[in-house]
Coordinates of C-alpha atoms and ligand atoms in Angstrom, one line a residue:
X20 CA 0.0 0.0 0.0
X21 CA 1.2 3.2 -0.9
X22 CA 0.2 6.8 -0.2
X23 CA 1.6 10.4 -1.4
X24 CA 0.4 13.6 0.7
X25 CA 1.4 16.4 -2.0
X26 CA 1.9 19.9 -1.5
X27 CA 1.9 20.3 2.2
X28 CA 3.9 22.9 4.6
X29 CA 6.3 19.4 6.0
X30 CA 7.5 21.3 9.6
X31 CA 9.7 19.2 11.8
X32 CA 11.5 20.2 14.4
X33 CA 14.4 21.6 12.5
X34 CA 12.5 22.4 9.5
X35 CA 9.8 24.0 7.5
X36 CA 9.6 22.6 3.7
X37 CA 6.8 22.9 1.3
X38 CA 6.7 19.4 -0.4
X39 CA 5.6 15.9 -0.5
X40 CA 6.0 12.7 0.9
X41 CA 5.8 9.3 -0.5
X42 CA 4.8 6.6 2.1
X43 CA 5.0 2.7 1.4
X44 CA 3.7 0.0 3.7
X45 CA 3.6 1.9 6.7
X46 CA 7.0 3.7 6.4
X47 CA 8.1 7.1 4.6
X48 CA 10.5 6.2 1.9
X49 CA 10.6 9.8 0.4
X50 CA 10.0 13.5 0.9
X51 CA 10.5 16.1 -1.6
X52 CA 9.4 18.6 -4.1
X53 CA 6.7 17.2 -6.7
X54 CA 7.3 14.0 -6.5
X55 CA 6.6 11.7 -9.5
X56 CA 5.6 7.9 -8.2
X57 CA 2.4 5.9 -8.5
X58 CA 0.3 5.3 -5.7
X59 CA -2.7 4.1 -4.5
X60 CA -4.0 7.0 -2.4
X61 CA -2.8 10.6 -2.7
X62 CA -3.8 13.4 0.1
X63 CA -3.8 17.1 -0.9
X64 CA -2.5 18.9 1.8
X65 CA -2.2 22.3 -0.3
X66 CA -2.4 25.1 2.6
X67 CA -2.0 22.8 5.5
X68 CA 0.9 21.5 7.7
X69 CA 2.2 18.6 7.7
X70 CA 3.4 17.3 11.1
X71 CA 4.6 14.3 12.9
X72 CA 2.2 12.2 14.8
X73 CA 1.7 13.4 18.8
X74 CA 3.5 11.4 20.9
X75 CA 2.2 11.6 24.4
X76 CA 4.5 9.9 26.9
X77 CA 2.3 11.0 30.4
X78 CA -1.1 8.8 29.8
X79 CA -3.1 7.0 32.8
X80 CA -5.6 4.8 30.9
X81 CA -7.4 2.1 33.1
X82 CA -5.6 3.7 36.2
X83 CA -6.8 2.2 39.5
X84 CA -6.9 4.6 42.2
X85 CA -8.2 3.7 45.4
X86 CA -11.4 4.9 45.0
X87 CA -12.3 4.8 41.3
X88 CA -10.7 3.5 37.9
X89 CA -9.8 6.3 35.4
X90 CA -12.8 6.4 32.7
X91 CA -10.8 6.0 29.0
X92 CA -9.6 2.4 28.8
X93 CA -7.1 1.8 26.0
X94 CA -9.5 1.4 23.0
X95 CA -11.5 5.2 24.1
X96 CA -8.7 6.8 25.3
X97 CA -6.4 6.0 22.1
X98 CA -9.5 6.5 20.2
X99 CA -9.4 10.2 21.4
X100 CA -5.9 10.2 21.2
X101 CA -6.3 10.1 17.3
X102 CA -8.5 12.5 17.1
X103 CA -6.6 15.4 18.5
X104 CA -3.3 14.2 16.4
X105 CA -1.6 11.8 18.9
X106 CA -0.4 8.7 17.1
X107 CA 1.7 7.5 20.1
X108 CA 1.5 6.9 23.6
X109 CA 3.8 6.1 26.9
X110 CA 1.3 5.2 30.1
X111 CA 2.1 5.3 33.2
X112 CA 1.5 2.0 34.7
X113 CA -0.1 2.1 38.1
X114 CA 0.1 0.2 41.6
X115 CA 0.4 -3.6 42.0
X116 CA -0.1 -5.6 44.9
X117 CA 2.7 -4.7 47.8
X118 CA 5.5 -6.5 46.9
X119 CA 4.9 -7.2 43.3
X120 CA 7.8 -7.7 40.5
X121 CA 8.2 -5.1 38.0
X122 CA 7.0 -7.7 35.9
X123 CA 3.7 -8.2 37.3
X124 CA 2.3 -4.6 36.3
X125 CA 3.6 -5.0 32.8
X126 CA 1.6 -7.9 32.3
X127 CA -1.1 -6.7 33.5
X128 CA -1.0 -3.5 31.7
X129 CA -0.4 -5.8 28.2
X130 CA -3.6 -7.5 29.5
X131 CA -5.3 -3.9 29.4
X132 CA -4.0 -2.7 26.1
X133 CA -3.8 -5.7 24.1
X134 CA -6.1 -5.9 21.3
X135 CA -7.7 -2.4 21.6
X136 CA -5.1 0.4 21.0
X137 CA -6.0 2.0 17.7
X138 CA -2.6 3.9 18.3
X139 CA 1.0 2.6 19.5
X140 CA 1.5 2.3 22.7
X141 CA 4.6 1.8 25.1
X142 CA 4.6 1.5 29.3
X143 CA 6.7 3.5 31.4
X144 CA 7.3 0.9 34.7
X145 CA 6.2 2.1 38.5
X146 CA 8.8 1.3 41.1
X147 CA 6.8 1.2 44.2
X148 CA 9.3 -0.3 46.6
X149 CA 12.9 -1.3 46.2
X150 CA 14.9 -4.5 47.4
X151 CA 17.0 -6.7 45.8
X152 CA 14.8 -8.4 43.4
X153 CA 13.4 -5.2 42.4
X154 CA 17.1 -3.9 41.5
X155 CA 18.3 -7.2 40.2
X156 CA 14.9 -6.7 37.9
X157 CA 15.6 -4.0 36.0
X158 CA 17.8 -4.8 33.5
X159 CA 15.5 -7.5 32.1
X160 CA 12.8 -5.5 32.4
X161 CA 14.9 -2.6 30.1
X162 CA 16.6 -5.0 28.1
X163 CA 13.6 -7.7 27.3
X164 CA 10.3 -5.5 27.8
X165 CA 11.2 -2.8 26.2
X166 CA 10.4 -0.4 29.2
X167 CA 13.0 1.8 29.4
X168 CA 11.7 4.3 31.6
X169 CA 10.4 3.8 35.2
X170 CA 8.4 6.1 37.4
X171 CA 8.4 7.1 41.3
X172 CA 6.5 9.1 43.3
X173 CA 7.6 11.1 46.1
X174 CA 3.8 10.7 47.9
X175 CA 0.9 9.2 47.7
X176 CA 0.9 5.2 49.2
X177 CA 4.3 3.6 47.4
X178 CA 6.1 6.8 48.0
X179 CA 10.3 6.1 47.6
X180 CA 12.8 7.3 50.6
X181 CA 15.6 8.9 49.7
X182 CA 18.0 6.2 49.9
X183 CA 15.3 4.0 47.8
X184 CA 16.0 6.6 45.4
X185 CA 18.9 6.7 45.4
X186 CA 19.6 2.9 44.8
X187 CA 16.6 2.9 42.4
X188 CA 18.5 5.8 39.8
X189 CA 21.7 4.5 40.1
X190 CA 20.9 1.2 38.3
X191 CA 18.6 2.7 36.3
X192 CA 21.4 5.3 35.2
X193 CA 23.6 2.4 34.5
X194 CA 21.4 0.6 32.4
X195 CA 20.4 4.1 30.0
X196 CA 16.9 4.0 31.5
X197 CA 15.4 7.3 32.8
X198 CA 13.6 7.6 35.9
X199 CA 10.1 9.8 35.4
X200 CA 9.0 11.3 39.1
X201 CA 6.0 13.0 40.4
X202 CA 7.4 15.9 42.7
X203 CA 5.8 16.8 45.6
X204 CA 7.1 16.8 49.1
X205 CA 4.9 14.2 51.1
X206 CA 5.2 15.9 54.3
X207 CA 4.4 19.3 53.7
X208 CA 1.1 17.9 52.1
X209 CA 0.2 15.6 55.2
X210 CA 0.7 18.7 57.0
X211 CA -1.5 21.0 55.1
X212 CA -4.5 18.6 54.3
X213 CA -5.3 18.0 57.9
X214 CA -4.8 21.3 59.0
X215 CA -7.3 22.1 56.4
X216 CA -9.5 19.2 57.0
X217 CA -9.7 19.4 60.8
X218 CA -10.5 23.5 60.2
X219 CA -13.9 21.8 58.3
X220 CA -12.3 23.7 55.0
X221 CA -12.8 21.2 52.9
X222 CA -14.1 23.0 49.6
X223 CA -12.1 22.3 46.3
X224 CA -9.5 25.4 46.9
X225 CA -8.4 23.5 49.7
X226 CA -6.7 20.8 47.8
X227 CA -4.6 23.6 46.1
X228 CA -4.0 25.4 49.2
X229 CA -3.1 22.2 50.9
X230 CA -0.7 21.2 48.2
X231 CA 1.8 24.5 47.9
X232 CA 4.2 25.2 45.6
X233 CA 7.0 25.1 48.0
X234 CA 6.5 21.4 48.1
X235 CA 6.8 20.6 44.5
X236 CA 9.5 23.1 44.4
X237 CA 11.4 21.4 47.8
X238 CA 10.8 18.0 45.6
X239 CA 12.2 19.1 42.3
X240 CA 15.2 20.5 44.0
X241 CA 15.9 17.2 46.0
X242 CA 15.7 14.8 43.0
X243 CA 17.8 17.2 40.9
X244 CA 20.4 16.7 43.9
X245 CA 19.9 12.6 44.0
X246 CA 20.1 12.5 40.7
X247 CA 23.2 14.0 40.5
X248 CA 24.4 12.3 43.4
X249 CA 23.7 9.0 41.6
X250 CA 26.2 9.7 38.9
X251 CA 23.8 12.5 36.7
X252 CA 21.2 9.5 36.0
X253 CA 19.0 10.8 33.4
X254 CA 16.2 12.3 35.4
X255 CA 12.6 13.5 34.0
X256 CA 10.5 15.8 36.3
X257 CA 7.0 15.2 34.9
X258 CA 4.0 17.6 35.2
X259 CA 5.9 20.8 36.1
X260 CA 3.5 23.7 36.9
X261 CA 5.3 26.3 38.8
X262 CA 7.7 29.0 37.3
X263 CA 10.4 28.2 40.5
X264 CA 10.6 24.5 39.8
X265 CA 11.2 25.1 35.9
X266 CA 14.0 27.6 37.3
X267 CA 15.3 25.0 39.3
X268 CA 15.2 22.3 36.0
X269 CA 17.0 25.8 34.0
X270 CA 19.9 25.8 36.7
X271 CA 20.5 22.1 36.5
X272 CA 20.7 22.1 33.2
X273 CA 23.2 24.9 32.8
X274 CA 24.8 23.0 35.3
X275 CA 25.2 20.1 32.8
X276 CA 23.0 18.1 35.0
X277 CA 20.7 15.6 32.9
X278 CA 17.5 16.6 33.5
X279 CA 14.3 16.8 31.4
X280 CA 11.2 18.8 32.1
X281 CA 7.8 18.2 31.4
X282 CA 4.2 20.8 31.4
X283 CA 0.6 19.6 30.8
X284 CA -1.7 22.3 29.1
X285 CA -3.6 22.6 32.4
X286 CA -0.9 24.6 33.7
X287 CA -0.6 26.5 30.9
X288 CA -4.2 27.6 30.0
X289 CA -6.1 27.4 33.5
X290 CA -5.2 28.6 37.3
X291 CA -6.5 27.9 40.6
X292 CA -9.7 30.5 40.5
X293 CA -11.3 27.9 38.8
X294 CA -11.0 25.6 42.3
X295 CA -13.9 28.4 43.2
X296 CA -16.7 27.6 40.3
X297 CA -20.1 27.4 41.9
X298 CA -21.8 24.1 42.1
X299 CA -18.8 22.2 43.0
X300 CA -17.0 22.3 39.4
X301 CA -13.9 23.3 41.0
X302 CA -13.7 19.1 41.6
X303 CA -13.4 19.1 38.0
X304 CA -9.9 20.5 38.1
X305 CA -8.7 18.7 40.8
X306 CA -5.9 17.3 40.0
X307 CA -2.0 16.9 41.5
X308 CA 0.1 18.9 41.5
X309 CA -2.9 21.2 41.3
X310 CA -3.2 24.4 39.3
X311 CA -1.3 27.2 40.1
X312 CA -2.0 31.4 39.9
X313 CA -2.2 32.7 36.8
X314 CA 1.3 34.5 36.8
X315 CA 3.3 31.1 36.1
X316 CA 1.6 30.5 32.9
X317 CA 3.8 33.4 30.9
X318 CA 7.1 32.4 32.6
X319 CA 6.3 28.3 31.9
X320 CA 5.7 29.5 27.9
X321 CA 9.2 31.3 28.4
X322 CA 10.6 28.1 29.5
X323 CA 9.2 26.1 26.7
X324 CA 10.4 28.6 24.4
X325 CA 13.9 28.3 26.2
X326 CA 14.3 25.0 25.9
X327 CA 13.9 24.1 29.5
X328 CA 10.6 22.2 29.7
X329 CA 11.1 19.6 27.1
X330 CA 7.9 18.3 26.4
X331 CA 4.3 19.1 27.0
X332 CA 2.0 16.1 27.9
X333 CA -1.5 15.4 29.4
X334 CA -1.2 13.8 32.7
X335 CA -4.5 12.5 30.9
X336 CA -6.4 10.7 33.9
X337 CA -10.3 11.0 33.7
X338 CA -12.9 10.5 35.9
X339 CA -16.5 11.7 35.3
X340 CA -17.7 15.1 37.2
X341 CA -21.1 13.6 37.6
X342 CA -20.1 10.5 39.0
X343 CA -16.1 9.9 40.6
X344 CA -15.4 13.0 41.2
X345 CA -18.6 13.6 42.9
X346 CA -16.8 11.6 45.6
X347 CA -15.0 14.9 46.7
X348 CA -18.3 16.4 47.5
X349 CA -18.1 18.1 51.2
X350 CA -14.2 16.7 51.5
X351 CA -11.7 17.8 48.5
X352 CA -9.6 14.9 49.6
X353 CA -12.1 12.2 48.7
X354 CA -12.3 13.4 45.1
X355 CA -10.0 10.8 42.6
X356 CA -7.0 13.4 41.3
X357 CA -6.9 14.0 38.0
X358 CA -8.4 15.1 34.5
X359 CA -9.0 14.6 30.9
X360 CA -6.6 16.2 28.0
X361 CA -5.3 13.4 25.8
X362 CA -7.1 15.0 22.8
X363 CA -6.9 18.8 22.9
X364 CA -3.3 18.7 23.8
X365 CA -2.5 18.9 20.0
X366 CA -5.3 21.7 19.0
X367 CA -4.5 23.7 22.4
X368 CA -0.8 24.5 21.7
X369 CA -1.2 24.8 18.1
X370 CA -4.1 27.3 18.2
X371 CA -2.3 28.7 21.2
X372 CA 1.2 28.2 20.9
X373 CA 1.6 28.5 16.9
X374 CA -1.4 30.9 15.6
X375 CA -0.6 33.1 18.6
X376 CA 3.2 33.4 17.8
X377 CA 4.1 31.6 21.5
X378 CA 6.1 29.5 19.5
X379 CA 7.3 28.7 15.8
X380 CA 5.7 25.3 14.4
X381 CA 9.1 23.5 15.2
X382 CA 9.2 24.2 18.8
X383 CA 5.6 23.1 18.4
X384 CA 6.5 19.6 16.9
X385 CA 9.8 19.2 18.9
X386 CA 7.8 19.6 22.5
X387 CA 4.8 17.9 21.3
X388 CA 6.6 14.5 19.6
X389 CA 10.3 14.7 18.6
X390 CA 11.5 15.0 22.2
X391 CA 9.6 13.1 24.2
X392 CA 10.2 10.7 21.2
X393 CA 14.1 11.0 21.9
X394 CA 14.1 10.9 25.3
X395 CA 11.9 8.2 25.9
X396 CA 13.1 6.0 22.9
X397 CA 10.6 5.8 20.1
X398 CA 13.2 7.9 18.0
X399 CA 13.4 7.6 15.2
X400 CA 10.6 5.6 14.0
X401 CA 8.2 7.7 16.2
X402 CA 8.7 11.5 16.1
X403 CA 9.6 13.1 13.0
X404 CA 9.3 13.3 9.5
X405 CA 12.0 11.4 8.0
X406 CA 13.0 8.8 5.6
X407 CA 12.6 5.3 7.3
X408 CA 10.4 6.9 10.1
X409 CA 7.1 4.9 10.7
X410 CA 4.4 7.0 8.6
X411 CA 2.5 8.6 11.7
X412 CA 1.6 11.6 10.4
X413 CA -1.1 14.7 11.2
X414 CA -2.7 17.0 9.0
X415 CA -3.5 20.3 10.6
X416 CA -5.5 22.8 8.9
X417 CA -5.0 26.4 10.3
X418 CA -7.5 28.1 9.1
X419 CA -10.0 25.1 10.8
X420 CA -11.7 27.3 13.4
X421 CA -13.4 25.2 16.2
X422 CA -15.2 26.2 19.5
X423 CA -14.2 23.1 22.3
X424 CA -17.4 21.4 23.3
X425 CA -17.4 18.2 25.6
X426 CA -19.5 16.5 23.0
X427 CA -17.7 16.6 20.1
X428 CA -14.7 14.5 21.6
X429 CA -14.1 11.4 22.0
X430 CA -12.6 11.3 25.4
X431 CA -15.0 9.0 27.7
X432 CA -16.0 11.4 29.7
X433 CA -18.6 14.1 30.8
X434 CA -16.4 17.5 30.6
X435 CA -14.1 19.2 29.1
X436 CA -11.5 21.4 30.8
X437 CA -11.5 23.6 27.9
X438 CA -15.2 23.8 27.3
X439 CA -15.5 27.0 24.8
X440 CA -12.1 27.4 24.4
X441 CA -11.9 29.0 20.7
X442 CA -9.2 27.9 18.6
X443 CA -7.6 28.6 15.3
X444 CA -6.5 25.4 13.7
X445 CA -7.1 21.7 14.2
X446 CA -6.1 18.4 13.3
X447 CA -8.2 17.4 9.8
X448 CA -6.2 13.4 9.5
X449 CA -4.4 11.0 11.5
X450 CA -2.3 9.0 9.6
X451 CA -0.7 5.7 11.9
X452 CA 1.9 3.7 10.3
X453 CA 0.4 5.0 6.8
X454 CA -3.4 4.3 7.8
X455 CA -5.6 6.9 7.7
X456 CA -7.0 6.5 11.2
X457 CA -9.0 9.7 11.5
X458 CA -10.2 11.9 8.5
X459 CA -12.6 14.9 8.7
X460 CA -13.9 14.0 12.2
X461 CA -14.9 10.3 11.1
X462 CA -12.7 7.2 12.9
X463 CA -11.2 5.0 10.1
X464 CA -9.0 2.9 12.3
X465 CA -9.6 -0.6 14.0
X466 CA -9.7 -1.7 17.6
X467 CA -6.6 -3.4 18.3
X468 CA -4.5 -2.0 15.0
X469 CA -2.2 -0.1 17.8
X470 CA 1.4 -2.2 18.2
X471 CA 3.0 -2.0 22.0
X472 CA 6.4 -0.2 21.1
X473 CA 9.8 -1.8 22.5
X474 CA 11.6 0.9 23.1
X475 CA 15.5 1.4 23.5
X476 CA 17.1 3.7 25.9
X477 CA 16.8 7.2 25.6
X478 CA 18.2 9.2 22.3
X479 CA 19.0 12.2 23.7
Ligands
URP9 O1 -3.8 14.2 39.6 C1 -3.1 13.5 38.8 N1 -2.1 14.0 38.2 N2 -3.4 12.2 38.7 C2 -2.7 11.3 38.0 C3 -1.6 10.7 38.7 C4 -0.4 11.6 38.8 O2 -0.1 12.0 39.8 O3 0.2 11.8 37.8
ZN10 ZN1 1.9 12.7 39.0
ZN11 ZN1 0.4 11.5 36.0

């Protein structure tokens, strides 16, 4: 099968070409001006861009939080996915039993995904205690998985120690693997939600107030020091949303230090007024680390623009307002943490990013899928536009304008953060290993078509 998109604006992340490319079972095998071959389909993408699939590498499909199981399994949620331009994902695999193998969660999540992705998919692996075994572990896991990339919290239940931490990156380091971590200091939050909770403050505010910025800022600042301390293991400090901690991820990496940051669009486009909405829709954006004042929105575009934050994902974990995260009703700290994204990451930062001038359409394409693509080790088959590169490829039209509305997407959920959020410019195909998946708002893909990527270490 063979497919030519012709006379498209081809951005990467180095690169803006008008041109064509030539794509044959799955892979691009040429890109260029007016090229002559046969094929079976041809796309005109006169007066669009032309960009490489989304890769999203922070996803929590099926997640199993103590109270409630996040709402988009892998068919809806990759399903959405597509939609919004995102051809590849890397989930973050929850919680086993205590004392599972590393093992044990990747199984299960293979048992979740397999046979209803409709885009690729990869796992990063949860280290939720450390001993021996686990240590001993991780080089199959990296080596004969394909998980390359592992992820740690510093709270909630399996929160790591220090020293865990320590031991944990230092393998991990020596085996190329890079360690993902959720910063927040575990303490300061223990502190802060029963001081709240016993003052009967339990409205949704509260969970922002009760999670400061000091302690993601205390926790980014401590795993930029184990990290170095465990030889510079390649660390990755996912869901920034302060300006101080992206400062502290600028020093570090001025410092030679090697560190990767990571935004959502919730910190980009909303703040914590909205923990205030009448009727309890503030428990729609609750969500950790939770959003910040408006001020840090500017200095975190800087930052993207700067070539600090590396990537922007979605930290996509839905739960329905009507029913999970009604749970939080009278106590913000019953309420599942969390919210959708996983489809209106790619139309967000292109209306907002590109159409506004934030940022060119490369710095779009590098933060949105060649980076996280490099560092997580899809590259190069996932992530750009290249000869030999696996054919997942988006058509944006800018001149597409489209008003957000929670029930013309796909996500399997009952809201929207971005509910009448106005945009300039949206996704129009989604092409996945050459297959037209999405065209013109209609799903053309299968259940199951998605492939679980092997990845290698990371490329950067
Ligand atoms: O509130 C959030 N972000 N829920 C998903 C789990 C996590 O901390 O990333
Ligand atoms: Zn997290
Ligand atoms: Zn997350």
């Amino acid at each position: 099968m063979s497919t030519i998109i012709k006379n498209g604006n081809i951005a990467t992340s180095e690169k803006l070409l008008k041109g064509d490319i030539y794509i044959e079972d799955g892979i691009i095998v040429d890109i260029g001006e007016n090229i002559q071959r046969d094929s079976d389909n041809i796309i005109d993408a006169s007066n669009m861009y032309v960009v490489p699939g989304g890769v999203d590498v922070h996803t929590h499909l099926n997640l199993h939080t103590g109270s409630a199981v996040a709402v988009d399994d892998f068919y809806t949620g990759t399903v959405a996915a597509a939609f919004g331009g995102t051809t590849s994902i890397v989930d973050h695999i929850g919680f086993g039993p205590q004392g599972c193998s590393l093992k044990h969660q990747i199984d299960v999540y293979h048992g979740y995904a397999d046979n209803k992705a409709v885009v690729d998919y990869g796992f990063h692996g949860v280290i939720q205690y450390v001993d021996d075994h686990i240590i001993n572990e991780m080089k199959y896991i990296v080596e004969k998985e394909g998980v390359t990339s592992f992820k740690i919290y510093l709270t909630y239940d399996f929160k790591l120690e220090d020293q865990d931490i320590l031991r944990t990156m230092k393998r991990l380091g020596e085996l190329g693997a890079v360690t993902a971590v959720h910063c927040e200091n575990d303490g300061i939050l223990n502190y802060f939600r029963n001081f709240y909770l016993s003052r009967e403050m339990k409205s949704p505010i509260y969970h922002a107030l009760s999670r400061p910025e000091e302690a993601e800022e205390e926790a980014v600042n401590r795993m930029i020091t184990l990290a170095s301390l465990a030889g510079n293991a390649p660390l990755y400090i996912v869901h920034d949303s302060t300006a101080k901690a992206a400062k502290l991820i600028e020093n570090a990496k001025k410092n030679k230090r090697n560190v990767f940051g990571e935004t959502c669009p919730q910190y980009l486009f909303l703040d914590e007024t909205l923990y205030n909405k009448p009727d309890n829709e503030g428990l729609k954006y609750i969500m950790s680390p939770p959003l910040r004042k408006k001020f840090n929105q500017d200095i975190l575009w800087k930052y993207i623009e700067n070539g600090t934050l590396d990537v922007v994902a979605t930290d996509h974990c839905p739960f329905n307002f009507n029913k999970e995260k009604q749970y939080g009703i009278g106590d913000f700290s019953k309420c599942p943490n969390g919210a959708p994204g996983i489809e209106t990451r790619l139309p967000l930062l292109f209306s907002e990013g590109v159409m506004k001038k934030r940022i060119s359409i490369n710095k779009f394409v590098d933060i949105t899928s060649t980076k996280p693509a490099k560092i997580f080790g899809l590259y190069p088959k996932k992530g750009d536009i290249k000869i030999g590169s696996d054919a997942d490829i988006v058509i944006i039209d800018p001149k597409k304008n489209v008003t957000i509305k929670n029930d013309m997407l796909h996500e399997n959920v009952d809201y929207t953060c971005y509910e009448n959020f106005e945009l300039q410019g949206y996704p129009v195909i989604t092409m996945s290993r050459g297959e037209v998946i999405v065209e013109n708002g209609q799903f053309k893909g299968k259940k199951g078509r998605g492939k679980f990527i092997r990845r290698s270490v990371s490329k950067v």
